[in-house]
PDB file of C-alpha atoms in Angstrom:
ATOM      1  CA  MET A1199     -11.970 -21.103  11.947  1.00 86.00           C
ATOM      2  CA  ILE A1200     -14.740 -22.386   9.650  1.00 92.00           C
ATOM      3  CA  GLN A1201     -12.445 -24.105   7.132  1.00 94.00           C
ATOM      4  CA  PRO A1202     -10.953 -26.599   9.647  1.00 95.00           C
ATOM      5  CA  GLN A1203     -14.453 -27.267  10.980  1.00 96.00           C
ATOM      6  CA  ILE A1204     -15.656 -28.108   7.452  1.00 97.00           C
ATOM      7  CA  GLU A1205     -12.655 -30.389   6.871  1.00 97.00           C
ATOM      8  CA  THR A1206     -13.218 -32.216  10.165  1.00 98.00           C
ATOM      9  CA  LYS A1207     -16.911 -32.803   9.500  1.00 98.00           C
ATOM     10  CA  LEU A1208     -16.372 -33.999   5.928  1.00 98.00           C
ATOM     11  CA  ASN A1209     -13.543 -36.317   7.019  1.00 98.00           C
ATOM     12  CA  HIS A1210     -15.648 -37.780   9.804  1.00 98.00           C
ATOM     13  CA  THR A1211     -18.760 -38.254   7.649  1.00 98.00           C
ATOM     14  CA  PHE A1212     -17.283 -39.483   4.359  1.00 98.00           C
ATOM     15  CA  SER A1213     -13.857 -40.984   5.192  1.00 97.00           C
ATOM     16  CA  PRO A1214     -12.614 -39.494   1.927  1.00 98.00           C
ATOM     17  CA  LEU A1215      -9.834 -40.864  -0.217  1.00 97.00           C
ATOM     18  CA  TYR A1216      -9.147 -37.237  -1.121  1.00 96.00           C
ATOM     19  CA  ILE A1217     -10.519 -33.987   0.258  1.00 97.00           C
ATOM     20  CA  ASP A1218      -9.831 -30.333  -0.470  1.00 96.00           C
ATOM     21  CA  VAL A1219     -11.628 -27.458   1.218  1.00 96.00           C
ATOM     22  CA  ILE A1220     -10.826 -24.169  -0.507  1.00 92.00           C
ATOM     23  CA  ASN A1221     -11.708 -20.789   0.963  1.00 88.00           C
ATOM     24  CA  GLU A1222     -12.793 -18.737  -2.066  1.00 86.00           C
ATOM     25  CA  SER A1223     -13.963 -15.729  -0.061  1.00 75.00           C
ATOM     26  CA  TYR A1224     -11.167 -13.577  -1.516  1.00 68.00           C
ATOM     27  CA  MET A1225     -12.924 -13.831  -4.918  1.00 67.00           C
ATOM     28  CA  HIS A1226     -16.049 -12.083  -3.634  1.00 61.00           C
ATOM     29  CA  ASN A1227     -17.319  -8.944  -1.942  1.00 62.00           C
ATOM     30  CA  VAL A1228     -16.552  -9.951   1.613  1.00 58.00           C
ATOM     31  CA  PRO A1229     -14.401  -8.348   4.312  1.00 55.00           C
ATOM     32  CA  ASP A1230     -10.745  -9.375   4.458  1.00 61.00           C
ATOM     33  CA  GLY A1231     -10.255 -12.563   6.433  1.00 60.00           C
ATOM     34  CA  SER A1232     -13.848 -13.649   5.898  1.00 71.00           C
ATOM     35  CA  GLU A1233     -14.718 -17.315   5.566  1.00 79.00           C
ATOM     36  CA  SER A1234     -18.048 -17.359   3.775  1.00 81.00           C
ATOM     37  CA  HIS A1235     -17.408 -18.812   0.302  1.00 86.00           C
ATOM     38  CA  PHE A1236     -15.987 -22.324  -0.092  1.00 92.00           C
ATOM     39  CA  LYS A1237     -15.365 -25.024  -2.652  1.00 93.00           C
ATOM     40  CA  VAL A1238     -15.199 -28.606  -1.413  1.00 96.00           C
ATOM     41  CA  ILE A1239     -13.861 -31.558  -3.345  1.00 96.00           C
ATOM     42  CA  VAL A1240     -14.637 -34.910  -1.767  1.00 97.00           C
ATOM     43  CA  VAL A1241     -13.656 -38.286  -3.197  1.00 97.00           C
ATOM     44  CA  SER A1242     -15.269 -41.122  -1.285  1.00 98.00           C
ATOM     45  CA  ASP A1243     -16.282 -44.738  -1.745  1.00 97.00           C
ATOM     46  CA  GLN A1244     -19.571 -43.765  -0.086  1.00 97.00           C
ATOM     47  CA  PHE A1245     -20.610 -42.039  -3.318  1.00 98.00           C
ATOM     48  CA  GLU A1246     -20.609 -45.316  -5.292  1.00 97.00           C
ATOM     49  CA  GLY A1247     -24.048 -45.858  -6.817  1.00 97.00           C
ATOM     50  CA  GLN A1248     -25.338 -42.441  -5.712  1.00 97.00           C
ATOM     51  CA  ARG A1249     -26.668 -39.809  -8.056  1.00 97.00           C
ATOM     52  CA  LEU A1250     -25.124 -36.353  -7.927  1.00 96.00           C
ATOM     53  CA  ILE A1251     -28.140 -34.873  -6.116  1.00 97.00           C
ATOM     54  CA  ALA A1252     -27.874 -37.491  -3.332  1.00 98.00           C
ATOM     55  CA  ARG A1253     -24.172 -36.743  -2.916  1.00 98.00           C
ATOM     56  CA  HIS A1254     -24.820 -33.006  -2.683  1.00 98.00           C
ATOM     57  CA  ARG A1255     -27.655 -33.537  -0.222  1.00 98.00           C
ATOM     58  CA  ALA A1256     -25.318 -35.612   1.947  1.00 98.00           C
ATOM     59  CA  VAL A1257     -22.685 -32.848   1.965  1.00 98.00           C
ATOM     60  CA  ASN A1258     -25.348 -30.213   2.682  1.00 98.00           C
ATOM     61  CA  GLN A1259     -26.684 -32.314   5.561  1.00 98.00           C
ATOM     62  CA  CYS A1260     -23.188 -32.801   6.954  1.00 98.00           C
ATOM     63  CA  LEU A1261     -22.570 -29.036   6.881  1.00 98.00           C
ATOM     64  CA  ALA A1262     -26.106 -27.932   7.810  1.00 97.00           C
ATOM     65  CA  ASP A1263     -25.020 -25.819  10.785  1.00 96.00           C
ATOM     66  CA  GLU A1264     -22.252 -24.079   8.841  1.00 95.00           C
ATOM     67  CA  LEU A1265     -24.592 -23.391   5.912  1.00 95.00           C
ATOM     68  CA  ALA A1266     -27.256 -21.975   8.226  1.00 95.00           C
ATOM     69  CA  ASN A1267     -24.888 -19.752  10.177  1.00 92.00           C
ATOM     70  CA  TYR A1268     -21.591 -19.048   8.423  1.00 90.00           C
ATOM     71  CA  ILE A1269     -21.360 -20.073   4.780  1.00 90.00           C
ATOM     72  CA  HIS A1270     -22.853 -17.842   2.089  1.00 85.00           C
ATOM     73  CA  ALA A1271     -21.813 -20.009  -0.872  1.00 87.00           C
ATOM     74  CA  LEU A1272     -20.634 -23.600  -1.219  1.00 93.00           C
ATOM     75  CA  ALA A1273     -19.448 -25.200  -4.455  1.00 93.00           C
ATOM     76  CA  ILE A1274     -19.649 -28.981  -4.070  1.00 96.00           C
ATOM     77  CA  HIS A1275     -17.666 -31.427  -6.201  1.00 96.00           C
ATOM     78  CA  THR A1276     -18.116 -35.087  -5.272  1.00 97.00           C
ATOM     79  CA  TYR A1277     -16.512 -38.086  -6.934  1.00 96.00           C
ATOM     80  CA  THR A1278     -16.051 -41.802  -6.586  1.00 96.00           C
ATOM     81  CA  LYS A1279     -12.481 -43.082  -6.821  1.00 95.00           C
ATOM     82  CA  SER A1280     -12.877 -44.081 -10.474  1.00 94.00           C
ATOM     83  CA  GLU A1281     -14.522 -40.761 -11.384  1.00 94.00           C
ATOM     84  CA  TRP A1282     -11.693 -38.869  -9.684  1.00 93.00           C
ATOM     85  CA  GLN A1283      -9.056 -40.863 -11.582  1.00 91.00           C
ATOM     86  CA  GLN A1284     -10.719 -39.793 -14.867  1.00 90.00           C
ATOM     87  CA  GLN A1285     -11.189 -36.154 -13.798  1.00 80.00           C
ATOM     88  CA  LEU A1286      -8.943 -33.749 -15.678  1.00 73.00           C
ATOM     89  CA  ASN A1287      -9.822 -30.669 -13.662  1.00 75.00           C
ATOM     90  CA  VAL A1288     -12.326 -29.371 -11.147  1.00 78.00           C
ATOM     91  CA  PRO A1289     -14.659 -26.656 -12.473  1.00 73.00           C
ATOM     92  CA  THR A1290     -13.929 -23.110 -11.371  1.00 74.00           C
ATOM     93  CA  SER A1291     -16.445 -21.341  -9.185  1.00 69.00           C
ATOM     94  CA  PRO A1292     -18.463 -18.446 -10.623  1.00 64.00           C
ATOM     95  CA  LYS A1293     -18.259 -14.944  -9.253  1.00 65.00           C
ATOM     96  CA  CYS A1294     -20.753 -14.211  -6.524  1.00 60.00           C
ATOM     97  CA  HIS A1295     -23.097 -11.257  -6.937  1.00 59.00           C
ATOM     98  CA  GLY A1296     -24.690 -11.515  -3.516  1.00 57.00           C
ATOM     99  CA  GLY A1297     -24.486  -9.013  -0.704  1.00 51.00           C
ATOM    100  CA  ALA A1298     -24.805  -5.263  -0.779  1.00 43.00           C
ATOM    101  CA  THR A1299     -22.595  -4.571  -3.795  1.00 43.00           C
ATOM    102  CA  LEU A1300     -21.818  -6.409  -7.003  1.00 41.00           C
ATOM    103  CA  ASP A1301     -18.412  -7.765  -8.002  1.00 42.00           C
ATOM    104  CA  LYS A1302     -16.928  -5.821 -10.869  1.00 38.00           C
TER     105      LYS A1302
END
């Protein structure tokens, strides 16, 4: 239920040219069916002239409620249209070592 909520909020806030919200919870120590670890890729004209930190702050602000209540980890990848056209691949997310037990 969280993934569609994230997609809706990001679409509404950034009017992206491209968006991908990936549930990466399966890669971590979370119960089956959990939605607590995500990667978001957002390509938007709104990022033109913004530094990376400003882009990430904007995404964090957009998803403030989800981050406070549901999301344990969020990998954020933001691009302008020209940056996205030059992008060869999106970085992979690291393993999470949070929670009661460590990933092995």
